[in-house]
């Protein structure tokens, strides 16, 4: 098995080297600097790895569910997921499945978040069904603990979708039996939004100044709007709407330390039954549509502190917005990407001549990370 894996990886790396002979579309050239064959004995389709996040140090965290974490005979375990960390050339499971993330039917994109110090937060589950607790967990210095605990029973509340800043501030939402969700902050512990049901405030992201971007549904229509919380005030940045046969909603905001916000805008047509997906940027009070796709798929844009944005287009290719220009990186396909402040892009790919998945890191030529291609084989 190991010999086959080494041979398969050799073939893959040879193909990558050929692809790197041609620069991506545009003047900016990227090179793959790290290729990590992820430790799994299962073929793609039996495993799922989503939402990788990369920090300044090049550490990457992501979700994974695998069959051994996922016994179909046990419904209380069936939706557990594990948290994995790539750091210093190795991949390790840091939590799960006993305190791993939980994929709920109404909120199935719950990814971990990592800051520049390597501190990781995620939504985890503990307890025994039907008294399950949905907590916020934090990993630091080789161990993890629950920092915000949910409750069970008729007056339950669930804590979910945490994001962490480089200062250590954590934002998350709390869901109650009334079906409202509000944004909270940990360290300091503060309730950011105070709306009553059926208002939903969720998907918060925070920068190092404590500014928070989040999405809000206020029951005035079937859409989400993007809000910014700064200096104690809430400002609507992009409102959802219904105009004629088109419904527009705005989701998945991310914010950097410059106060720039990116998000995914979806415009659903009742006539064509197809969505148009826009990648939007808010900067210095102005909104710019960076790209538009019809019919579109979820783009999930990410932004770094240099104002660079990455996302995945409907063809599965990574698109980069940098210095006012768009670049399609055709040899980079796979999961939703992320980008750090050095411009290094992380994603997980399966587009190779074997059944393994790979964690991929690519950096701009001449950037802060030396363009050295290497393979880290994990037994």
XYZ file of C-alpha atoms in Angstrom:
379
model
C 0.000 0.000 0.000
C 2.809 2.391 0.901
C 4.691 1.634 -2.326
C 1.544 2.302 -4.345
C 0.978 5.529 -2.493
C 4.540 6.708 -3.098
C 4.265 5.854 -6.812
C 0.892 7.603 -7.101
C 2.235 10.692 -5.389
C 5.267 10.667 -7.713
C 2.908 10.712 -10.703
C 0.873 13.513 -9.136
C 3.924 15.641 -8.376
C 5.197 15.159 -11.928
C 1.892 16.465 -13.275
C 2.009 19.422 -10.885
C 5.504 20.332 -12.072
C 4.265 20.330 -15.662
C 1.337 22.524 -14.725
C 3.618 24.954 -12.937
C 5.519 25.545 -16.167
C 2.627 27.768 -17.260
C 1.622 30.725 -15.059
C -2.022 31.247 -14.107
C -4.236 33.632 -16.033
C -2.955 37.191 -15.580
C 0.417 38.547 -14.533
C 0.524 37.116 -11.025
C 2.209 33.724 -10.732
C 1.561 31.252 -7.952
C 3.420 28.050 -7.184
C 2.394 25.086 -5.090
C 4.775 24.952 -2.140
C 3.382 22.101 -0.060
C 1.508 18.946 -0.977
C 0.355 16.830 1.953
C -1.142 13.398 1.301
C -3.747 13.294 4.056
C -3.815 10.296 6.387
C -6.821 8.279 5.349
C -7.464 4.710 4.241
C -10.684 5.674 2.528
C -11.421 6.733 -1.018
C -12.819 10.135 -1.880
C -16.573 9.892 -1.543
C -16.242 8.038 1.750
C -14.532 10.973 3.387
C -15.352 14.637 3.541
C -12.971 17.478 4.368
C -14.302 20.990 4.177
C -13.547 24.604 5.039
C -9.764 24.690 5.594
C -8.517 27.821 7.372
C -4.893 29.028 7.303
C -3.144 31.451 9.678
C -0.075 33.651 9.303
C 2.269 30.835 10.344
C 0.938 28.522 7.635
C -0.956 26.279 10.064
C -4.161 24.880 8.567
C -7.237 23.558 10.370
C -10.227 21.787 8.830
C -13.147 19.425 9.443
C -13.247 15.779 8.563
C -15.699 12.981 8.958
C -14.573 9.433 8.333
C -16.385 6.096 8.570
C -14.731 5.090 11.838
C -15.991 8.344 13.403
C -19.388 7.795 11.902
C -20.944 4.403 12.813
C -24.323 4.334 11.043
C -25.764 2.081 13.770
C -25.392 4.830 16.388
C -27.568 7.885 15.627
C -26.021 9.857 18.502
C -22.598 9.629 16.851
C -23.654 9.672 13.232
C -23.100 13.399 12.755
C -19.886 13.848 14.676
C -16.949 15.340 12.823
C -13.288 15.638 13.789
C -10.959 18.646 13.825
C -7.579 18.218 12.121
C -4.541 20.496 12.255
C -1.588 20.744 9.879
C 1.420 22.287 11.621
C 5.195 21.990 11.222
C 4.910 19.360 8.508
C 2.502 16.969 10.229
C -1.233 16.365 10.468
C -2.908 15.540 13.769
C -6.468 15.044 14.964
C -6.929 17.529 17.800
C -10.547 16.766 18.693
C -13.209 14.256 17.905
C -15.352 12.501 17.623
C -16.285 12.635 21.314
C -15.979 16.434 21.366
C -15.800 17.056 17.653
C -17.966 19.405 15.616
C -21.538 18.498 14.968
C -23.263 18.856 11.623
C -26.894 19.777 12.144
C -29.427 19.603 9.369
C -30.249 23.321 9.485
C -26.635 24.504 9.739
C -24.317 22.111 7.962
C -21.304 24.336 7.281
C -19.767 24.623 10.719
C -16.019 25.036 10.316
C -13.253 25.605 12.855
C -11.428 28.936 13.079
C -7.712 29.520 13.806
C -5.823 32.691 14.756
C -2.189 33.739 14.298
C -1.162 32.128 17.613
C -2.535 28.737 16.565
C -5.545 28.929 18.887
C -8.514 27.083 17.364
C -12.232 27.258 18.157
C -15.131 25.133 16.933
C -18.671 24.134 17.746
C -18.643 20.817 19.598
C -21.088 18.472 21.198
C -21.031 16.701 24.547
C -23.463 14.784 26.704
C -25.751 11.886 25.886
C -28.830 11.993 23.664
C -31.416 13.419 24.157
C -29.566 15.746 26.558
C -26.877 16.868 24.135
C -24.937 20.064 24.763
C -23.704 22.291 21.952
C -20.609 24.030 23.272
C -17.779 26.227 22.037
C -14.414 24.496 22.333
C -10.958 26.082 22.231
C -7.643 24.374 21.458
C -4.405 25.918 22.734
C -0.948 24.585 23.622
C -1.802 20.978 22.826
C -5.086 20.635 24.697
C -8.686 21.720 24.350
C -11.491 22.734 26.661
C -15.092 23.935 26.543
C -15.095 27.720 26.988
C -18.816 28.354 26.444
C -21.339 25.699 27.458
C -24.808 25.236 26.059
C -27.721 23.732 27.924
C -30.233 20.959 27.301
C -33.853 20.340 28.151
C -36.963 22.379 27.259
C -35.129 25.668 27.824
C -32.035 24.613 25.855
C -29.675 26.964 24.115
C -27.112 25.944 21.518
C -23.819 27.723 20.978
C -22.517 27.630 17.426
C -20.361 28.911 14.574
C -17.461 30.410 16.576
C -14.789 32.594 14.950
C -11.627 33.851 16.667
C -9.522 36.983 16.144
C -5.770 37.294 16.614
C -6.437 39.028 19.935
C -8.259 35.908 21.158
C -11.789 37.358 21.007
C -14.363 34.717 20.032
C -17.739 35.508 18.489
C -20.515 32.947 18.151
C -24.287 32.651 17.972
C -26.726 31.231 20.500
C -29.941 29.517 19.436
C -32.910 29.164 21.840
C -36.200 27.200 21.763
C -37.882 30.367 20.443
C -35.780 29.867 17.278
C -34.090 33.235 17.623
C -30.312 33.438 17.281
C -28.154 36.220 18.660
C -24.447 37.048 18.461
C -22.289 36.828 21.584
C -18.651 37.547 22.319
C -16.293 35.685 24.632
C -13.391 37.411 26.422
C -14.961 39.766 27.186
C -18.341 38.055 27.544
C -20.849 40.322 25.853
C -24.167 39.916 24.051
C -23.781 41.770 20.749
C -27.320 41.474 19.340
C -30.497 41.327 21.435
C -33.279 40.583 18.952
C -36.293 38.451 19.795
C -37.684 35.568 17.767
C -38.024 35.005 14.924
C -35.031 37.230 14.111
C -31.874 35.280 13.267
C -28.383 36.760 13.691
C -25.633 34.334 12.733
C -22.329 33.686 10.876
C -20.411 36.361 12.764
C -16.772 37.164 11.945
C -14.518 39.426 14.027
C -11.343 41.402 13.373
C -8.597 42.526 15.752
C -10.363 45.839 16.436
C -13.474 44.034 17.657
C -15.521 44.948 14.588
C -18.028 42.195 13.795
C -19.683 41.344 10.489
C -22.730 39.067 10.579
C -25.783 38.069 8.586
C -29.315 38.832 9.747
C -32.796 37.611 8.842
C -35.533 39.758 10.374
C -38.700 37.966 9.178
C -39.573 40.781 6.785
C -38.786 38.475 3.872
C -37.002 35.243 2.931
C -33.507 36.717 2.775
C -30.393 37.566 4.769
C -28.689 40.962 5.025
C -25.087 41.775 5.975
C -24.539 43.910 9.077
C -21.478 45.546 10.622
C -21.140 46.061 14.369
C -18.571 48.754 15.214
C -18.254 51.300 18.028
C -21.461 50.026 19.619
C -23.590 50.573 16.494
C -25.156 48.138 14.021
C -25.121 49.173 10.355
C -26.759 47.340 7.460
C -24.139 46.981 4.731
C -26.102 44.993 2.148
C -29.855 44.410 2.449
C -31.697 41.423 1.061
C -34.700 42.081 -1.133
C -37.454 40.780 -3.350
C -37.780 42.620 -6.657
C -40.207 41.150 -9.144
C -39.311 37.486 -9.677
C -35.874 37.778 -8.034
C -34.992 37.217 -4.392
C -31.611 38.473 -3.181
C -29.905 37.400 0.004
C -26.411 37.970 1.377
C -24.457 35.370 3.346
C -21.120 34.242 4.792
C -19.469 37.584 5.662
C -15.758 37.765 6.441
C -14.007 40.884 7.774
C -10.341 41.902 7.891
C -8.453 44.350 10.094
C -9.006 47.163 7.578
C -12.776 46.831 8.048
C -13.241 45.372 4.565
C -16.014 42.787 4.310
C -16.535 40.101 1.671
C -19.606 37.932 1.284
C -21.565 35.783 -1.120
C -24.703 37.260 -2.670
C -27.275 34.897 -4.154
C -30.011 36.109 -6.511
C -32.674 33.478 -7.113
C -34.858 33.741 -10.209
C -38.374 32.305 -10.013
C -38.462 32.356 -13.818
C -35.339 30.304 -14.514
C -35.158 28.471 -11.147
C -31.430 29.188 -11.206
C -29.280 31.347 -8.913
C -26.800 34.026 -9.838
C -23.907 34.065 -7.368
C -21.996 37.307 -6.807
C -18.812 37.799 -4.794
C -19.096 41.200 -3.106
C -16.582 43.452 -1.352
C -17.346 46.343 1.012
C -14.427 48.747 1.314
C -14.295 52.403 2.401
C -18.079 52.678 2.289
C -18.402 51.295 -1.249
C -19.687 47.905 -2.444
C -18.034 46.282 -5.455
C -19.120 43.086 -7.198
C -15.859 41.221 -7.801
C -17.346 38.381 -9.861
C -20.715 37.075 -11.002
C -21.672 33.524 -12.020
C -24.842 32.234 -13.662
C -25.873 29.638 -12.865
C -23.751 29.808 -9.773
C -22.642 27.588 -6.925
C -21.599 28.560 -3.405
C -18.395 30.638 -3.613
C -17.533 31.097 0.109
C -15.085 34.044 -0.292
C -12.260 34.691 2.194
C -10.235 37.880 2.698
C -6.827 38.619 4.218
C -5.478 41.815 5.763
C -3.942 42.887 2.439
C -7.434 43.018 0.953
C -6.871 39.930 -1.209
C -9.900 37.697 -1.680
C -10.128 34.046 -2.745
C -13.110 31.876 -3.616
C -14.121 28.871 -5.710
C -15.856 29.351 -9.057
C -18.541 26.960 -10.424
C -15.812 24.987 -12.265
C -14.081 24.269 -8.958
C -11.161 26.575 -9.761
C -9.700 29.003 -7.248
C -10.112 32.675 -8.120
C -7.945 35.379 -6.552
C -8.706 39.095 -6.330
C -5.501 41.066 -5.746
C -4.622 44.736 -6.316
C -7.820 45.350 -8.239
C -7.393 42.405 -10.630
C -8.852 38.905 -10.924
C -6.705 35.831 -11.463
C -7.992 32.344 -12.201
C -5.619 29.681 -10.919
C -6.554 26.793 -13.225
C -4.368 24.094 -11.680
C -5.877 24.748 -8.242
C -9.173 22.920 -7.775
C -10.915 21.367 -4.807
C -12.591 22.652 -1.669
C -13.295 26.209 -0.613
C -9.908 27.999 -0.310
C -8.517 30.323 2.342
C -5.698 32.901 2.167
C -3.361 34.275 4.829
C -1.594 37.622 5.098
C 1.429 36.340 3.169
C -0.817 35.507 0.249
C -0.484 31.749 0.780
C -3.626 29.908 -0.325
C -4.788 26.669 1.298
C -7.311 24.174 -0.066
C -7.980 20.431 -0.136
C -7.954 18.690 -3.479
C -8.814 15.292 -4.904
C -8.159 15.905 -8.606
C -5.330 13.416 -8.907
C -4.702 9.958 -10.391
C -5.197 8.157 -7.078
C -7.915 8.002 -4.450
C -6.209 10.130 -1.809
C -6.960 13.674 -0.769
C -4.264 16.318 -0.500
C -3.860 19.452 1.545
C -2.413 22.032 -0.848
C -0.570 25.270 -0.122
C 0.375 27.716 -2.877
C 2.283 30.988 -2.599
C 2.969 33.874 -4.967
C 6.347 33.751 -6.694
C 8.590 36.222 -4.902
C 6.305 36.197 -1.878
C 7.264 35.640 1.728
C 7.125 31.841 1.391
C 9.853 30.266 -0.730
C 8.396 28.441 -3.788
C 9.681 24.966 -2.892
C 7.560 21.998 -3.902
C 7.612 19.200 -1.374
C 5.539 16.171 -0.452
C 4.849 15.188 3.127
C 3.771 11.558 3.111
C 1.887 10.488 6.197
C 1.527 6.850 7.072
